[in-house]
Coordinates of C-alpha atoms in Angstrom, one line a residue:
M5 CA -22.7 -13.6 -14.3
D6 CA -24.1 -15.0 -11.1
I7 CA -23.3 -12.3 -8.6
S8 CA -24.0 -12.4 -4.8
V9 CA -23.2 -9.5 -2.5
Y10 CA -22.3 -10.2 1.1
R11 CA -21.5 -8.3 4.2
P12 CA -17.9 -9.1 5.5
G13 CA -19.2 -11.4 8.3
E14 CA -21.4 -13.3 5.9
L15 CA -18.5 -14.6 3.6
S16 CA -18.2 -18.3 4.0
A17 CA -15.0 -20.1 5.0
A18 CA -15.1 -21.9 1.6
D19 CA -15.3 -18.6 -0.3
R20 CA -12.4 -17.1 1.7
A21 CA -10.3 -20.2 1.0
A22 CA -11.1 -19.9 -2.7
W23 CA -10.1 -16.2 -2.7
T24 CA -6.8 -17.0 -1.0
A25 CA -6.1 -19.8 -3.5
M26 CA -6.6 -17.5 -6.4
Q27 CA -4.0 -15.1 -5.0
S28 CA -1.6 -17.9 -4.2
K29 CA -1.7 -19.2 -7.8
A30 CA -1.9 -15.9 -9.5
H31 CA 1.8 -15.7 -10.4
L32 CA 1.6 -19.0 -12.2
H33 CA -0.8 -17.4 -14.7
G34 CA 1.0 -14.1 -15.3
L35 CA -1.2 -12.3 -12.8
E36 CA 1.4 -11.5 -10.1
E37 CA -0.3 -8.2 -9.2
L38 CA -3.3 -10.1 -7.8
A39 CA -1.1 -11.5 -5.0
N40 CA -0.9 -8.1 -3.3
P41 CA -2.1 -8.2 0.3
F42 CA -4.4 -5.2 -0.2
L43 CA -6.4 -7.5 -2.4
S44 CA -6.6 -10.2 0.3
P45 CA -9.8 -11.2 2.1
E46 CA -8.1 -10.3 5.4
F47 CA -7.7 -6.7 4.4
A48 CA -11.3 -6.5 3.3
L49 CA -12.6 -8.0 6.5
A50 CA -10.4 -5.8 8.6
V51 CA -11.7 -2.6 6.8
G52 CA -15.2 -4.0 7.3
R53 CA -14.6 -4.0 11.1
C54 CA -13.5 -0.3 11.0
R55 CA -15.8 1.2 8.3
R56 CA -19.4 1.1 7.3
G57 CA -20.7 0.1 3.9
V58 CA -18.1 -2.6 3.2
R59 CA -19.4 -5.3 0.9
I60 CA -17.9 -8.2 -1.1
A61 CA -19.3 -9.4 -4.4
V62 CA -18.7 -13.0 -5.2
I63 CA -19.1 -13.9 -8.9
R64 CA -19.7 -17.5 -9.7
E65 CA -19.6 -19.6 -12.8
N66 CA -21.1 -23.1 -12.7
G67 CA -21.6 -22.7 -9.0
E68 CA -17.9 -22.1 -8.3
P69 CA -16.3 -18.7 -7.3
A70 CA -14.7 -17.1 -10.3
A71 CA -13.9 -13.6 -8.9
F72 CA -14.2 -11.5 -5.7
F73 CA -14.9 -7.8 -5.7
P74 CA -14.6 -6.0 -2.3
F75 CA -15.9 -2.4 -2.2
Q76 CA -17.5 0.3 0.0
R77 CA -20.7 2.0 -0.8
T78 CA -22.9 4.8 0.6
A79 CA -26.7 4.8 0.9
T80 CA -26.9 6.8 -2.3
G81 CA -24.9 4.2 -4.4
V82 CA -21.5 5.9 -4.4
G83 CA -18.9 3.2 -4.5
R84 CA -15.2 3.4 -3.6
A85 CA -12.4 0.9 -3.7
I86 CA -12.2 -0.7 -0.3
G87 CA -9.9 1.3 2.0
L88 CA -9.7 4.2 -0.5
G89 CA -7.2 6.6 0.9
V90 CA -5.0 4.0 2.6
S91 CA -5.2 1.0 0.2
D92 CA -2.2 0.8 -2.3
C93 CA -3.7 -1.8 -4.6
Q94 CA -7.3 -2.2 -5.7
G95 CA -9.4 -4.3 -8.1
L96 CA -11.1 -7.6 -8.7
V97 CA -9.4 -10.8 -7.8
H98 CA -10.2 -13.5 -10.4
R99 CA -9.2 -16.8 -11.9
P100 CA -7.3 -16.9 -15.2
G101 CA -9.2 -15.9 -18.3
F102 CA -12.1 -14.5 -16.4
I103 CA -14.0 -11.7 -18.3
W104 CA -16.6 -9.4 -16.7
D105 CA -18.9 -6.5 -17.6
A106 CA -18.1 -3.6 -15.3
R107 CA -21.5 -2.0 -15.5
E108 CA -23.3 -5.2 -15.0
L109 CA -21.2 -5.7 -11.9
L110 CA -22.0 -2.2 -10.6
R111 CA -25.7 -2.8 -11.1
A112 CA -25.6 -6.0 -9.1
C113 CA -23.7 -4.3 -6.4
G114 CA -26.2 -1.4 -6.2
L115 CA -23.6 1.2 -7.3
A116 CA -24.0 4.2 -9.6
I117 CA -20.2 4.7 -9.7
W118 CA -17.1 3.0 -8.4
E119 CA -14.0 5.1 -7.7
Y120 CA -10.4 3.9 -7.5
D121 CA -6.9 5.4 -7.2
H122 CA -4.6 2.3 -7.2
L123 CA -6.2 0.0 -9.7
V124 CA -4.0 -3.0 -10.5
A125 CA -2.9 -3.3 -14.1
G126 CA -4.7 -5.6 -16.5
Q127 CA -8.3 -5.0 -15.4
K128 CA -9.5 -3.8 -18.8
P129 CA -13.2 -3.5 -17.9
F130 CA -12.3 -1.0 -15.1
E131 CA -9.4 0.6 -17.0
A132 CA -11.8 2.0 -19.5
G133 CA -12.7 4.7 -17.0
A134 CA -9.1 5.5 -16.0
T135 CA -8.1 9.1 -15.9
G136 CA -4.4 8.6 -15.3
T137 CA -1.7 5.9 -14.8
F138 CA 1.2 6.0 -12.4
P139 CA 4.3 4.1 -11.6
S140 CA 4.5 1.9 -8.5
P141 CA 8.1 0.9 -7.8
V142 CA 9.1 -2.5 -6.6
M143 CA 12.2 -4.3 -5.2
D144 CA 12.6 -7.7 -6.8
V145 CA 14.2 -10.2 -4.4
D146 CA 12.9 -13.5 -6.0
R147 CA 16.4 -14.4 -7.2
G148 CA 17.9 -13.7 -3.8
Y149 CA 19.3 -10.8 -1.9
D150 CA 22.7 -11.0 -3.5
V151 CA 21.2 -10.6 -7.0
Y152 CA 19.2 -7.7 -5.8
L153 CA 22.3 -6.0 -4.5
R154 CA 24.2 -6.6 -7.7
E155 CA 21.4 -4.9 -9.6
L156 CA 21.5 -1.9 -7.3
R157 CA 25.2 -1.7 -7.4
A158 CA 25.2 -1.8 -11.2
R159 CA 22.8 1.1 -11.4
S160 CA 24.1 3.3 -8.5
P161 CA 27.2 1.9 -6.7
S162 CA 27.5 5.1 -4.6
F163 CA 24.1 4.5 -3.0
L164 CA 25.1 1.2 -1.4
R165 CA 28.5 2.5 -0.3
S166 CA 27.0 5.6 1.3
T167 CA 24.2 3.6 3.0
W168 CA 26.5 1.0 4.5
A169 CA 28.9 3.7 5.6
K170 CA 26.1 5.4 7.5
E171 CA 25.2 2.1 9.2
R172 CA 28.9 1.8 10.3
R173 CA 28.7 5.3 11.7
L174 CA 25.4 4.5 13.5
K175 CA 27.1 1.5 15.2
R176 CA 30.1 3.6 16.1
D177 CA 28.2 6.7 17.4
V178 CA 25.1 5.2 18.9
G179 CA 25.7 1.5 19.7
P180 CA 25.1 -2.0 18.4
V181 CA 22.6 -2.2 15.5
R182 CA 20.1 -5.0 15.1
Y183 CA 17.2 -5.6 12.8
V184 CA 13.9 -7.4 13.8
H185 CA 11.9 -8.3 10.7
D186 CA 8.7 -9.3 12.5
E187 CA 8.5 -7.4 15.8
R188 CA 5.5 -8.4 17.9
D189 CA 5.7 -5.7 20.6
P190 CA 2.6 -3.4 20.2
A191 CA 4.4 -0.6 22.0
V192 CA 6.8 -0.3 19.1
L193 CA 3.9 -0.1 16.7
R194 CA 2.6 2.9 18.7
T195 CA 6.0 4.4 18.5
L196 CA 5.9 4.1 14.7
M197 CA 2.5 5.7 14.5
G198 CA 3.7 8.6 16.7
W199 CA 6.7 9.1 14.4
K200 CA 4.4 9.0 11.3
S201 CA 1.9 11.5 12.8
A202 CA 4.8 13.9 13.6
Q203 CA 6.1 13.4 10.0
Y204 CA 2.7 14.2 8.5
R205 CA 2.4 17.4 10.6
R206 CA 6.0 18.4 10.0
T207 CA 5.6 18.2 6.3
G208 CA 2.1 19.9 6.2
R209 CA 0.3 16.7 5.2
S210 CA -2.9 15.4 6.6
D211 CA -2.3 13.2 9.6
R212 CA -3.8 9.8 8.8
F213 CA -3.4 8.6 12.4
A214 CA -5.6 11.5 13.5
H215 CA -8.4 9.4 12.1
A216 CA -9.5 6.8 14.7
W217 CA -10.5 4.2 12.0
I218 CA -7.0 4.2 10.4
T219 CA -5.4 3.7 13.8
A220 CA -7.9 0.9 14.6
L221 CA -7.3 -0.7 11.1
V222 CA -3.5 -0.8 11.5
T223 CA -3.7 -2.1 15.0
R224 CA -6.2 -4.9 13.9
L225 CA -3.9 -5.8 11.0
F226 CA -0.9 -5.9 13.3
H227 CA -2.7 -8.7 15.2
T228 CA -3.9 -10.5 12.0
R229 CA -2.2 -13.8 11.3
S230 CA -3.4 -16.3 8.7
D231 CA -1.9 -18.5 6.0
P232 CA -0.4 -16.7 4.1
F233 CA -1.4 -13.2 5.2
A234 CA 0.1 -11.2 8.1
G235 CA 0.8 -7.6 9.2
I236 CA 4.6 -7.2 9.6
L237 CA 6.2 -4.7 11.8
S238 CA 10.0 -4.4 10.9
V239 CA 12.3 -2.4 13.2
L240 CA 15.9 -1.2 13.1
Y241 CA 17.4 -0.8 16.6
A242 CA 20.5 1.0 17.6
N243 CA 21.8 0.4 21.2
D244 CA 18.4 -1.2 21.8
R245 CA 16.4 1.9 20.8
P246 CA 14.1 1.8 17.8
V247 CA 15.5 4.3 15.2
A248 CA 13.4 3.3 12.2
A249 CA 10.4 1.1 11.7
H250 CA 8.0 0.0 9.0
F251 CA 4.5 -1.6 9.1
G252 CA 3.3 -3.4 6.0
L253 CA 1.3 -6.3 4.8
R254 CA 2.4 -9.6 3.3
T255 CA 1.1 -12.5 1.4
E256 CA 3.0 -15.6 0.2
R257 CA 5.0 -13.7 -2.4
V258 CA 4.4 -9.9 -1.8
L259 CA 5.4 -7.6 1.0
S260 CA 3.6 -4.2 0.6
S261 CA 5.3 -1.2 2.0
W262 CA 2.8 0.9 3.9
F263 CA 3.9 3.0 6.8
P264 CA 7.7 3.6 7.1
A265 CA 9.1 6.2 9.5
Y266 CA 12.2 7.0 11.6
D267 CA 13.2 9.0 14.6
P268 CA 14.4 12.4 13.3
A269 CA 17.0 12.5 16.0
Y270 CA 18.9 9.8 14.0
G271 CA 18.1 11.3 10.5
R272 CA 21.8 11.9 9.6
F273 CA 22.3 8.1 9.5
S274 CA 19.5 7.5 7.0
P275 CA 18.1 4.7 9.2
G276 CA 15.1 4.2 6.9
L277 CA 17.3 3.2 4.0
I278 CA 19.4 0.9 6.2
M279 CA 16.2 -0.7 7.4
Y280 CA 14.9 -1.2 3.8
L281 CA 18.1 -3.1 2.9
H282 CA 17.7 -5.3 5.9
M283 CA 14.0 -5.8 4.9
A284 CA 15.0 -6.9 1.4
E285 CA 17.4 -9.5 2.8
A286 CA 14.8 -10.9 5.3
A287 CA 12.1 -10.9 2.7
A288 CA 14.2 -12.8 0.3
D289 CA 15.0 -15.4 2.9
D290 CA 11.3 -15.6 3.7
G291 CA 10.4 -16.5 0.1
I292 CA 9.0 -13.1 -0.9
A293 CA 9.2 -12.3 -4.6
H294 CA 9.1 -8.5 -4.4
L295 CA 8.5 -5.6 -2.1
D296 CA 5.9 -3.2 -3.4
L297 CA 6.9 0.4 -2.5
G298 CA 3.6 1.8 -3.6
R299 CA 2.5 4.6 -5.9
G300 CA 4.3 7.9 -5.5
Q301 CA 7.5 9.7 -6.4
K302 CA 10.0 9.6 -3.6
R303 CA 13.8 9.7 -3.7
Y304 CA 14.2 6.6 -1.5
K305 CA 12.0 4.6 -3.8
D306 CA 14.1 5.6 -6.8
S307 CA 17.2 4.4 -5.0
L308 CA 15.8 1.0 -3.9
K309 CA 13.6 0.0 -6.9
T310 CA 14.5 -2.6 -9.5
R311 CA 11.4 -1.9 -11.7
E312 CA 8.0 -0.4 -11.7
L313 CA 4.4 -1.7 -11.8
T314 CA 1.6 0.5 -13.1
V315 CA -1.5 1.5 -11.2
S316 CA -4.3 3.8 -12.4
E317 CA -7.0 6.0 -11.0
G318 CA -10.5 6.8 -12.3
W319 CA -14.1 5.8 -12.2
V320 CA -16.5 3.2 -13.5
T321 CA -19.9 4.7 -14.0
R322 CA -23.4 3.8 -14.9
R323 CA -25.9 6.3 -16.5
H324 CA -27.1 7.7 -13.2
P325 CA -27.4 11.2 -11.7
V326 CA -25.5 10.2 -8.6
A327 CA -22.5 9.2 -10.8
I328 CA -22.6 12.5 -12.6
A329 CA -22.7 14.5 -9.4
H330 CA -20.0 12.6 -7.7
R331 CA -17.6 12.8 -10.6
A332 CA -18.2 16.5 -11.1
H333 CA -17.3 17.0 -7.5
R334 CA -14.2 14.9 -7.4
A335 CA -12.6 15.3 -10.8
P336 CA -11.3 18.9 -10.4
V337 CA -9.6 18.1 -7.1
R338 CA -7.9 15.0 -8.6
A339 CA -6.8 16.9 -11.7
L340 CA -5.3 19.7 -9.7
R341 CA -3.4 17.3 -7.4
N342 CA -2.0 15.2 -10.2
T343 CA -0.9 18.3 -12.2
V344 CA 1.0 19.6 -9.2
Q345 CA 2.6 16.2 -8.4
S346 CA 3.7 15.6 -12.0
R347 CA 5.3 18.9 -12.7
P348 CA 8.5 19.7 -10.6
E349 CA 8.1 23.4 -11.2
L350 CA 4.8 23.2 -9.3
F351 CA 5.5 20.4 -6.9
E352 CA 8.7 21.8 -5.3
P353 CA 7.2 25.2 -4.3
A354 CA 4.0 23.5 -3.1
D355 CA 6.0 21.0 -1.1
K356 CA 8.1 23.8 0.5
L357 CA 4.9 25.7 1.4
L358 CA 3.4 22.6 3.1
K359 CA 6.6 22.1 5.1
R360 CA 6.6 25.8 6.1
I361 CA 3.0 25.5 7.2
G362 CA 3.9 22.3 9.2
K363 CA 6.7 24.2 11.0
I364 CA 4.3 27.0 12.0
R365 CA 1.7 24.5 13.2
S366 CA 4.3 22.7 15.3
R367 CA 5.2 25.9 17.1
L368 CA 1.6 26.7 18.0

C-alpha cells in the first residue's frame, strides 16, 4: 500500500472530492454504511479545527486514492477514532473490493494502537480486534414516508395513535404547531445545547457541552455547508416557542441523529417523538434513505426503528509496549460499562442512582 499521512489542512481538493465520491457511490456497491456523515471529510476537518493530533491517511493504488483513514493520535502513538466520544460511526472509507492490512496501516500512521467504539460493519481487518458488537437502530424512509408509517403501524399501531393524539393536545393546550427541518437561527442551537446540558446533569451523566471543544465542534458543523454534507438543526415549535430540537449531520442519503432534546416543561406531550416523525417525513422528501439513530438502547429508538445496523468497539494493536499499557488501562472500564448496560438487573438500579445524583447536584 502507498500510504501518505496528512494534517487536515494539507488534504488536497482532489482528495476531498475523491473521498466524497466514494461515499456518494457506496450504496451502489452494498456499502451503504460508508455514506454516514461521521465518515465524511467535513467531519474530519471540523474535528481537526477543534482537537490536536488529527491526521488523515490516504491510501493510493496506481496513484489514485483507494481509501481514506481519519484518526487522532498522541505523541506516544496512541490512536483513536476521530472524534471518539462523540462520533457515532468510525472506520476506513474505501472503494469497492479494497483490502488492507491493519497493522501495516497503523505502522505507516505511527500508531501503536487504534481504538474505536462505533466501527462500521464490514471492516474485517479492524473487526479482528473487536471486543463487542452492538445494534444501531435506523429509520428507513427510502420508499417514502407513507411506507415508513405503514411499517410502524404494523408493528405497533398504538404508538402512532398515542403520538398523534399528543400532537393534537399540544396544539389545543399550547398553540399552533409547526416544524422547521433546517433551522438556521444559531440562537435556537444554543437553546438546544442548554436543554441537552440540563438533561445530562439531570440524569447524572457527564455534560458533553461542558467541554469547550464539543461546543465549538457542533457550532462549526452547524455552519458547515457543502455538497452533499450539512449540519441540520430541526425544531418543533408550539405557539412559536421551540419545544423540541435535534442537531444532526447529513450526507446525500443518510441523516445521523446526534443531539436530540426537548423542553421538560412540555414533556407530557412527548415533543421529541412528534419531532422525529416530522423529521422522517422531511428526510424522505429530501431524498434521504435512512435516519441513523446511533448505538444505544433507548425506548424511543425501539419505537421509531425499522431495522438495526451493527457497530463494534475494540482495538487494533501492534506489538508495542504503548499498546499493551493503553489496553490494560482502558479494557476494565469498557468491560464494566458494557456489562452494566447489557443487563437490565444492573442497568436499571445504576440509571436510578445516576438520576438521584443528578437531582442532588441540581439543588446545590
